[in-house]
Coordinates of C-alpha atoms and ligand atoms in Angstrom, one line a residue:
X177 CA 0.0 0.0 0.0
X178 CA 2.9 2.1 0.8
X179 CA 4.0 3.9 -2.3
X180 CA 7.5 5.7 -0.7
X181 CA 5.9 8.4 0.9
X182 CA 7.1 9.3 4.2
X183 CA 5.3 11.0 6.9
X184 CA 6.0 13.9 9.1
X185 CA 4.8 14.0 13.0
X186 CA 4.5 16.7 15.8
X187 CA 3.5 16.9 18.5
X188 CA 1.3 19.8 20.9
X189 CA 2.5 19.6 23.7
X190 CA -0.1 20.9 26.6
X191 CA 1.2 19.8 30.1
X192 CA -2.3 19.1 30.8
X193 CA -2.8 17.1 27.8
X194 CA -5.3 18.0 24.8
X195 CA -8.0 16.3 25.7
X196 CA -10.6 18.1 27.6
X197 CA -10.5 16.3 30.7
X198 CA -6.8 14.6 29.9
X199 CA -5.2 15.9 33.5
X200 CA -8.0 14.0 35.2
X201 CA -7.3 11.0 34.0
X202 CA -5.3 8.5 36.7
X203 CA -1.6 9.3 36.6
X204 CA -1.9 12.1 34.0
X205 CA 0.2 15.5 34.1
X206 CA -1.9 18.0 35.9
X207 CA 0.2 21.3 34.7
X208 CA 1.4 23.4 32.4
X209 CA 3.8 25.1 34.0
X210 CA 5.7 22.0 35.2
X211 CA 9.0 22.0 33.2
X212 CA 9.5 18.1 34.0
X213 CA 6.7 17.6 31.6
X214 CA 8.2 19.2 28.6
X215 CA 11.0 17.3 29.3
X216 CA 9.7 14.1 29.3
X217 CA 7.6 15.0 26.3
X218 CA 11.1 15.8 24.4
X219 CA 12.8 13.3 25.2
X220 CA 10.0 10.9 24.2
X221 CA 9.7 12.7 20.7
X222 CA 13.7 11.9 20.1
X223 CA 13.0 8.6 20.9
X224 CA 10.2 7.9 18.5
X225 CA 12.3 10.3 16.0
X226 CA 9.6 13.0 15.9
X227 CA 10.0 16.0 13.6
X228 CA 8.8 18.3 16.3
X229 CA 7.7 19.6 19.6
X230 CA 4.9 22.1 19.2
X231 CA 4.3 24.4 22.2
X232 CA 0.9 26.7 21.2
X233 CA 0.0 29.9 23.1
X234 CA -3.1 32.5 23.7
X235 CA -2.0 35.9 25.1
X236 CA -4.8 36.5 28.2
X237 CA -6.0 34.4 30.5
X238 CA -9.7 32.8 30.6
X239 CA -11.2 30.8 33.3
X240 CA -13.7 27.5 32.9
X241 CA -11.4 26.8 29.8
X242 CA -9.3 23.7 29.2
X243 CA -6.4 24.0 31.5
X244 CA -3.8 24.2 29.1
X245 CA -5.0 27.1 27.4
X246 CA -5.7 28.9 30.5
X247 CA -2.2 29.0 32.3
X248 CA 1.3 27.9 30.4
X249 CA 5.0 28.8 29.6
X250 CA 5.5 31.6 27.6
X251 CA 6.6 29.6 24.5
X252 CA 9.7 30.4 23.5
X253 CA 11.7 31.0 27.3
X254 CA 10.0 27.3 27.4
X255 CA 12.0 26.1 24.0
X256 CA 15.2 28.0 25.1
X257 CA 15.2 25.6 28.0
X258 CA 14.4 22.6 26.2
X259 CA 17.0 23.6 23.5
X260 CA 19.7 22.6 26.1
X261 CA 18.0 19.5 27.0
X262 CA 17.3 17.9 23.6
X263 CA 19.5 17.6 20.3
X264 CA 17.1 16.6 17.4
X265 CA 13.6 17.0 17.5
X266 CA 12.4 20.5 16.2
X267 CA 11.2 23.4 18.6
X268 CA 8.2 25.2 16.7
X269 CA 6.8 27.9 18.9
X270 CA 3.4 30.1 18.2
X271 CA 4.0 34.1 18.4
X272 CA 1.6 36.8 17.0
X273 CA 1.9 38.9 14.8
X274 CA -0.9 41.3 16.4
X275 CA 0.5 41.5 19.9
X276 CA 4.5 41.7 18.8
X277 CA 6.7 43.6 17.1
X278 CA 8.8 41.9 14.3
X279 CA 11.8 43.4 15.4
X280 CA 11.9 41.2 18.6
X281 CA 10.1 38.1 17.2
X282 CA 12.9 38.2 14.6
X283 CA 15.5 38.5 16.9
X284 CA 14.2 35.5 19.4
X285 CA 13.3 33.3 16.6
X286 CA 16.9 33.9 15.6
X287 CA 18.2 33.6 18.9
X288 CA 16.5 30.1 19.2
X289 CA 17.5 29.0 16.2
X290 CA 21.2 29.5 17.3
X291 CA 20.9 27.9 20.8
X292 CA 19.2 24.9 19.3
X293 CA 21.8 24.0 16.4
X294 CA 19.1 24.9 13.6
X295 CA 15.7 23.4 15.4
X296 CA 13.6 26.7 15.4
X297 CA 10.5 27.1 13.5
X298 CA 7.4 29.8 14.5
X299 CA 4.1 29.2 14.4
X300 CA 2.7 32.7 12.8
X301 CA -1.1 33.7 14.5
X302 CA -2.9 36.8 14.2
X303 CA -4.7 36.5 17.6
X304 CA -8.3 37.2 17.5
X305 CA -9.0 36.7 20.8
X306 CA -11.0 39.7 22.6
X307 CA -9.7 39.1 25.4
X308 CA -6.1 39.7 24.6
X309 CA -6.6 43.1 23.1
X310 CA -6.8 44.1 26.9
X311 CA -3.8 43.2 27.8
X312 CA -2.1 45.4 25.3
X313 CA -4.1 48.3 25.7
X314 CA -5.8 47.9 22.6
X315 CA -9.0 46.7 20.6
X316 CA -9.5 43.8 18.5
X317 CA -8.4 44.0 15.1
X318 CA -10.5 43.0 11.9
X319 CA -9.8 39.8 10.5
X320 CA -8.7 41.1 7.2
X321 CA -6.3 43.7 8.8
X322 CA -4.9 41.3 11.5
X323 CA -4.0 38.8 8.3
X324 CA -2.9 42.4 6.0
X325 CA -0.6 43.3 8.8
X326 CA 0.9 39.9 9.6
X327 CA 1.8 39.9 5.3
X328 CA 4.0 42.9 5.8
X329 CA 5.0 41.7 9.7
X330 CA 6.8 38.5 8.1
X331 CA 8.3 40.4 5.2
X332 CA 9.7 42.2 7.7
X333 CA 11.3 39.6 9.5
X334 CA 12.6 37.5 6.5
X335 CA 14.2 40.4 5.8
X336 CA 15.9 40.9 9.3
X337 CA 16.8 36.8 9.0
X338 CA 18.7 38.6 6.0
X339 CA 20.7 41.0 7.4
X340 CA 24.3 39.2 7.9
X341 CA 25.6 37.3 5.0
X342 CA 26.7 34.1 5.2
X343 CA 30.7 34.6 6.2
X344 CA 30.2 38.3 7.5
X345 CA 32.1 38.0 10.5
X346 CA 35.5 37.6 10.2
X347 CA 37.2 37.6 13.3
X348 CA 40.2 38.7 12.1
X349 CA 42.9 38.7 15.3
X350 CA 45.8 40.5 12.9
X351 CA 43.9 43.6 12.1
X352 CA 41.1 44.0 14.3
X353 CA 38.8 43.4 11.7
X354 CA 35.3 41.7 13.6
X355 CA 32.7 41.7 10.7
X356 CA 33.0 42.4 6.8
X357 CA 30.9 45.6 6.4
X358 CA 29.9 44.7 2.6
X359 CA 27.7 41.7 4.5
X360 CA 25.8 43.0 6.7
X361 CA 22.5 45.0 5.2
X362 CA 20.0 47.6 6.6
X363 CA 16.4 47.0 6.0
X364 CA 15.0 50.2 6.0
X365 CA 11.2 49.4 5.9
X366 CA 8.6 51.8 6.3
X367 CA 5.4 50.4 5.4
X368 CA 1.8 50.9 6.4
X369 CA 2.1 49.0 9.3
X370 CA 5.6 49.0 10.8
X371 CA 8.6 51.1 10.0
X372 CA 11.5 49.0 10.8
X373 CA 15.4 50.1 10.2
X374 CA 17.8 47.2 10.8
X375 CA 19.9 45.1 10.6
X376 CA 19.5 42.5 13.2
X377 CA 21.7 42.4 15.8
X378 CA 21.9 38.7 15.5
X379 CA 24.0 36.7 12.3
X380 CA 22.8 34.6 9.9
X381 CA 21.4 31.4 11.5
X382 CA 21.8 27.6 11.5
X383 CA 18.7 27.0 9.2
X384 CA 19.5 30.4 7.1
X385 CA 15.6 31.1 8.5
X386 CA 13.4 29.3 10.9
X387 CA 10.8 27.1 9.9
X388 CA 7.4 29.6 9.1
X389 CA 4.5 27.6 9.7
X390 CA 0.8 29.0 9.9
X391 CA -2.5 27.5 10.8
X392 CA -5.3 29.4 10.3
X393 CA -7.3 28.5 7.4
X394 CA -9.9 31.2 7.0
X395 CA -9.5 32.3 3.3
X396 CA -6.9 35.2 4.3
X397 CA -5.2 32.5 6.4
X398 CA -5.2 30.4 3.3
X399 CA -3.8 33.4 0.7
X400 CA -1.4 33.6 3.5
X401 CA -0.1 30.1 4.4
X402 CA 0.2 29.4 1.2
X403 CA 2.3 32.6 0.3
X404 CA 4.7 32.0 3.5
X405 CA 3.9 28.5 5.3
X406 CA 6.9 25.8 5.0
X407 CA 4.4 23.7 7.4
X408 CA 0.8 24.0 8.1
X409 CA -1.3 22.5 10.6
X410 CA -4.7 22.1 9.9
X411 CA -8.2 21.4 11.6
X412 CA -9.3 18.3 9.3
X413 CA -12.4 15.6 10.4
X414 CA -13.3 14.1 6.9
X415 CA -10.8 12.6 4.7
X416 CA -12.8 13.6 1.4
X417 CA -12.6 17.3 2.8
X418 CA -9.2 16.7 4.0
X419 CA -8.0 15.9 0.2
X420 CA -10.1 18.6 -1.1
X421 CA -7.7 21.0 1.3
X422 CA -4.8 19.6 0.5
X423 CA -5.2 19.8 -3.5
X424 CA -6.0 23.0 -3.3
X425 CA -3.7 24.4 -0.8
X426 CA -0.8 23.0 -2.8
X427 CA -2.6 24.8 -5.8
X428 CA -2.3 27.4 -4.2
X429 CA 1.7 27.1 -2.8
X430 CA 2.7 26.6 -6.5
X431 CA 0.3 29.9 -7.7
X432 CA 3.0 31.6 -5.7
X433 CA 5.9 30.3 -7.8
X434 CA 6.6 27.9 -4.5
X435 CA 7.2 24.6 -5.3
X436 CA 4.4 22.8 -3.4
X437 CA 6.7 19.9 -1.7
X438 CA 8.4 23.0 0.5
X439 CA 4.8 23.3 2.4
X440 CA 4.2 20.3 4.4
X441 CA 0.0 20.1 5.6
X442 CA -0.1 18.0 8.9
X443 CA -3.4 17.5 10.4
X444 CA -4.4 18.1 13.9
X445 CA -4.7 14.1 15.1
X446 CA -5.6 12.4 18.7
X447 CA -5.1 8.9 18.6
X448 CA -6.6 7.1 21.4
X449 CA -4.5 3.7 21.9
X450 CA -5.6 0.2 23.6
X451 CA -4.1 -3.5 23.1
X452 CA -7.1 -3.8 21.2
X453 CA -10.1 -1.8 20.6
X454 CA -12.1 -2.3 23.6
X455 CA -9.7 -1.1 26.1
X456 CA -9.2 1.8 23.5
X457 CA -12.7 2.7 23.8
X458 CA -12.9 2.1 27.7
X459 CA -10.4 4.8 27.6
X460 CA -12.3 7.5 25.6
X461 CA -15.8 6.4 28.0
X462 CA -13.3 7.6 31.0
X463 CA -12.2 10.7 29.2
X464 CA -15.8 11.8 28.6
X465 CA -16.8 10.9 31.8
X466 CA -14.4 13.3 33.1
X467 CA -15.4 15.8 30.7
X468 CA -17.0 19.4 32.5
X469 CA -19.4 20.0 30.5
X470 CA -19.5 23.9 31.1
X471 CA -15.1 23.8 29.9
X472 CA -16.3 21.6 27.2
X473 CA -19.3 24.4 26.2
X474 CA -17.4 27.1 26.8
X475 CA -14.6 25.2 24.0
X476 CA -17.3 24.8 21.7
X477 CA -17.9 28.2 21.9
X478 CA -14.3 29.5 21.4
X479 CA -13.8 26.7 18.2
X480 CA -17.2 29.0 16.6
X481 CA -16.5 32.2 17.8
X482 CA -20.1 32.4 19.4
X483 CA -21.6 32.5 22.5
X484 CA -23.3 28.2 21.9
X485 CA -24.7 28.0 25.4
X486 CA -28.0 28.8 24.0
X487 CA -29.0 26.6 21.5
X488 CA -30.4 23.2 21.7
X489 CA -27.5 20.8 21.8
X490 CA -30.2 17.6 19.9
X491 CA -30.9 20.3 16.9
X492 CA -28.7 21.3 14.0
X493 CA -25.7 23.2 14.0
X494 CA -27.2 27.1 13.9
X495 CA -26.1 28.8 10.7
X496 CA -24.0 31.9 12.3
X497 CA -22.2 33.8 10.3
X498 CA -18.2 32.9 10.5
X499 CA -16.8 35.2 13.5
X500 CA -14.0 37.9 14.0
X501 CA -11.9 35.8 16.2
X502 CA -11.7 32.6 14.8
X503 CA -12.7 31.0 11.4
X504 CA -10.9 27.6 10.7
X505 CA -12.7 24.9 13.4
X506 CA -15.9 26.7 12.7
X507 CA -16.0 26.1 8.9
X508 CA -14.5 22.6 9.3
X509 CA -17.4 22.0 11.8
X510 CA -19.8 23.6 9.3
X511 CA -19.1 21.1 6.3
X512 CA -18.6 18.1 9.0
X513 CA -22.1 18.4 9.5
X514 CA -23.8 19.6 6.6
X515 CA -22.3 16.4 4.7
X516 CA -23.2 13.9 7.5
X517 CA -26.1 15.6 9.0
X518 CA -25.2 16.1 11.9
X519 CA -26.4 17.8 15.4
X520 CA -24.8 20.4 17.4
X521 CA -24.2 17.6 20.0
X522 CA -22.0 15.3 17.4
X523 CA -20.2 18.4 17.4
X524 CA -20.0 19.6 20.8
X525 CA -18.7 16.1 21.7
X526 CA -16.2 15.9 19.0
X527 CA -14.7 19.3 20.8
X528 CA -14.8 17.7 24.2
X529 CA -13.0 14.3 22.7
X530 CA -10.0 15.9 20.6
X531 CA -10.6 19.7 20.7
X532 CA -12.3 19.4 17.7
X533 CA -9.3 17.8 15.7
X534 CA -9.6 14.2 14.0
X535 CA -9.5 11.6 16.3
X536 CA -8.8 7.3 16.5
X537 CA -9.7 4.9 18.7
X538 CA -8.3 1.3 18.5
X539 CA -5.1 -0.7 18.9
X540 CA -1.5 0.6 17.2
X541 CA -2.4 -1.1 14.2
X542 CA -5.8 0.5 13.6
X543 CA -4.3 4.1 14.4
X544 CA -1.5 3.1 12.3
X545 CA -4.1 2.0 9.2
X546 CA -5.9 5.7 9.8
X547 CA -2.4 7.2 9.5
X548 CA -0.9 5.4 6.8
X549 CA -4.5 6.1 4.4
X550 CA -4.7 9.7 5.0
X551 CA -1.2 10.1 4.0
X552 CA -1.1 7.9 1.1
X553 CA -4.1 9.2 -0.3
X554 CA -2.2 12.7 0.2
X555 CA -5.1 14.0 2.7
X556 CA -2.2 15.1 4.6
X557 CA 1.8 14.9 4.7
X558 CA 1.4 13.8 8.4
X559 CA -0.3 14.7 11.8
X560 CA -0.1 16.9 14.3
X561 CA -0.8 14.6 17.3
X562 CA -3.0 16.3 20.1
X563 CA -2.4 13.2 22.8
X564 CA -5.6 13.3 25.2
X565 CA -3.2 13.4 28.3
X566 CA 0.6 13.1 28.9
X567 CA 2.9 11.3 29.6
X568 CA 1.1 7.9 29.5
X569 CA -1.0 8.6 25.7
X570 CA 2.0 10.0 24.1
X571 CA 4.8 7.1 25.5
X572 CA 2.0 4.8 24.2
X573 CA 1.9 6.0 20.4
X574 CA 5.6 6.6 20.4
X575 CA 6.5 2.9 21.6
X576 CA 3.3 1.3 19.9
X577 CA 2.4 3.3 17.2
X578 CA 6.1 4.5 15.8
X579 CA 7.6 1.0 15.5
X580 CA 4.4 0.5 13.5
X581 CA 4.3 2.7 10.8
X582 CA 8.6 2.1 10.8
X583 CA 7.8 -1.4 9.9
X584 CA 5.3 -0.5 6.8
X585 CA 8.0 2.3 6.0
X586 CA 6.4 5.6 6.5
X587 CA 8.0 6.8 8.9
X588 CA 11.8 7.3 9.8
X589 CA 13.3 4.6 12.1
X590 CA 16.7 7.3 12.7
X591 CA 17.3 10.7 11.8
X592 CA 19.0 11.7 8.7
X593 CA 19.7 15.6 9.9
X594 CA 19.9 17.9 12.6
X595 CA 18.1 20.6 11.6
X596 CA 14.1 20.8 11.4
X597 CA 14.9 21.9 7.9
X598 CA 16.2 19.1 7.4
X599 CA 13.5 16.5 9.4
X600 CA 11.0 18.6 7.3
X601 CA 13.1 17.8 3.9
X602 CA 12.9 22.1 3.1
X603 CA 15.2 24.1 1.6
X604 CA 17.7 26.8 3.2
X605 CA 16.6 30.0 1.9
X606 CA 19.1 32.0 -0.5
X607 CA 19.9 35.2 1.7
X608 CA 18.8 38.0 -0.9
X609 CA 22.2 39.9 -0.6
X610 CA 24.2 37.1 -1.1
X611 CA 25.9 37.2 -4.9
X612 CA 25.4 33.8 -6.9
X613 CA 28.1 31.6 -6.9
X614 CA 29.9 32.2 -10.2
Ligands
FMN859 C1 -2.9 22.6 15.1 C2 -3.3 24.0 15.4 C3 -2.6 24.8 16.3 C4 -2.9 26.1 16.6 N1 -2.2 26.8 17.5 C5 -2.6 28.1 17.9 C6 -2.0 28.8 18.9 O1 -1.0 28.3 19.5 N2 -2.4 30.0 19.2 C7 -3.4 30.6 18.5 O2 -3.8 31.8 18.8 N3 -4.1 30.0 17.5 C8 -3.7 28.7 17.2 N4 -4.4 28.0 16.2 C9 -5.4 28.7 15.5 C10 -5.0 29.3 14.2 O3 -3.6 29.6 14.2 C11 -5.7 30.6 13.8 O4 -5.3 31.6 14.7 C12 -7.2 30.4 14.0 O5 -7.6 29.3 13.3 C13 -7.9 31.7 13.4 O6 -7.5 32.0 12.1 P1 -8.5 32.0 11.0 O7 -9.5 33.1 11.3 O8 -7.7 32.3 9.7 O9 -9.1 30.7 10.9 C14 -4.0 26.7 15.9 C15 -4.7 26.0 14.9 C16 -4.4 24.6 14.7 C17 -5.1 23.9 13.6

């Protein structure tokens, strides 16, 4: 069945785990602010070879919510730490472009990069959440302008990542000589949104540029992951749908003179692993169990962007129009259950499972089949895997699962690289200042 392709895996890592209810299940991790955690999390993704640790973040804090998204590590003081603990597996951190300016995201994205020996890679958000606009004495943005100002925000900072030529600093005992002045380049942007002067004060990194990866996929998001994204992570529940996204987001990739291989699409992906499929499902009847129903609401609410509490949870998914804050789950709910006719319910209780991402039940070999077919039928290029609780779900896919797929040779058994680059098989971007080689 296996026709040579190989499959990329990360994982997002929530101390608390994904699922709903994951930190109240017996022996799970009950924080996100417990380094340990991350550690053991790491250090199980270089053992199963992983391409990446993913650690997401929201910029305010909300009660009632899933734990993890209501308290955690800022993520990039959390990756500088695990840069010194880990050597392989890739450290992809979400920042916004709303709430930052590109000056310092550049200059920490670079920063990581260097500490981790090429391993960096930023997940790019706008932020819609009201709630964060507080914090930064501001209001909400529009939708199209948050995803306008992130276009020229990155432009920016590919063009920091460009400042020092490869070679630039020369060291040079004898005269004195520290850097080559002909190397190192100025930006001097002023745009609409950001006037920005450079150069960086930090050289040319391991990986040229980190890994750019994006994940919304309203159809600004889309315009935009496709003109920037090396990686994307989507919100997919139906494989027809999912192949439907994929075909066209490449499309896409390659409208922008981008060759469509340099922007891998991993779907979101909670696999839910027994010795066979009855103690799988025993598992998932314990996680909902545990579920709050008023965190799981309240999830449902934030994945549509509108207040749900009101509606009748055993009648159809209201027709709301798509929000401000948030577009991707909600339209990915939307077709879900217009093809399968479904009720708000179905959808409220795929949230509480998997956040609303795809989910498995079953025994290594059945998460292993789901896997393998969404990849070969190019629905995806591999998963993001939301694990319902930690460390327990995730040692379980890594020392079931992995060995799996290895043997039907879809996955990597060592790694061939140090970089995430090169995990991710993506070029090094050519620094725009540097001259061809003759
Ligand atoms: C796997 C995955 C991870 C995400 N991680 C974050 C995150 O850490 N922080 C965040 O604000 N949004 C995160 N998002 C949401 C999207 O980045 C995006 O902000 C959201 O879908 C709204 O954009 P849209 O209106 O274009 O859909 C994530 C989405 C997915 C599918």
């Amino acid at each position: 069945m296996n026709p040579g392709r190989q499959m990329h895996l990360g994982v997002y890592a929530v101390g608390t785990g994904n699922h709903v209810s994951g930190w109240r299940f017996p022996g799970a991790a009950t924080s996100s602010e417990d380094f340990s955690i991350f550690k053991t999390i790491a250090d199980s993704c270089e053992r199963g070879k992983l391409d990446f640790l993913f650690v997401g973040d929201s910029l305010a804090f909300i009660p009632d919510q899933h734990p993890g998204q209501m308290l955690r590590f800022e993520p990039l003081t959390l990756h500088a730490a695990l840069a010194t603990q880990t050597s392989r597996v890739g450290l992809v951190a979400t920042v916004s472009t709303t709430y930052s300016a590109p000056f310092n995201v550049a200059r920490m994205f670079a920063s990581l990069d260097k500490l981790s020996g090429g391993r960096a890679g930023w997940n790019m958000v706008t932020t819609g959440l009201p709630e964060a606009a507080g914090n930064f004495g501001s209001t909400p943005m529009k939708h199209a302008t948050r995803y306008k100002s992130a276009t020229e925000f990155v432009e920016v900072v590919k063009g920091l990542w460009d400042s020092w030529e490869e070679g630039a600093i020369t060291t040079n005992v004898e005269t004195g000589e520290y850097f080559d002045k002909t190397k190192v380049h100025p930006l001097d942007h002023v745009g609409k949104f950001y006037s920005v002067r450079g150069p960086l004060n930090v050289t040319r990194t391991p990986q040229g540029q980190p890994v750019l990866v994006q994940a919304g996929a309203s159809e600004d998001g889309q315009k935009f992951a496709s003109r920037y994204a090396e990686m994307i992570f989507a919100s997919q529940l139906d494989k027809e749908h999912a192949k439907e996204f994929y075909a066209t987001m490449k499309a896409q990739v390659a409208g922008w003179d981008r060759d469509p291989e340099h922007c891998k699409i991993l779907v979101g992906f909670m696999p839910i692993i027994g010795r066979n499929e009855e103690e799988a499902r025993k598992k998932l009847s314990e996680l909902m169990r545990l579920a709050v129903p008023e965190v799981a609401l309240k999830m449902l609410s934030a994945r549509f962007g509108h207040d749900m509490s009101g509606f009748d949870l055993d009648g159809p998914v209201p027709d709301l129009p798509l929000s401000n804050d948030i577009q991707t789950h909600a339209k990915v709910a939307y077709d879900k259950a217009r093809k399968a006719n479904l009720t708000l319910r179905d959808i409220y209780n795929q949230v509480a499972v998997a956040r609303g991402y795809l989910f498995a039940c079953g025994d290594a070999a059945a998460i292993a089949d789901v896997m393998e077919e969404w990849v070969v039928e190019r629905a995806c290029d591999g998963f993001m895997l939301v694990p319902p609780y930690f460390p327990a779900a995730f040692d379980e896919f890594i020392d079931a699962v992995v060995p799996e797929l290895q043997k039907r040779g879809i996955f990597r058994r060592e790694y061939s690289g140090s970089t995430l680059r090169e995990h991710l098989g993506l070029p090094v971007p050519t620094n725009r200042h540097s001259k061809p080689v003759p």
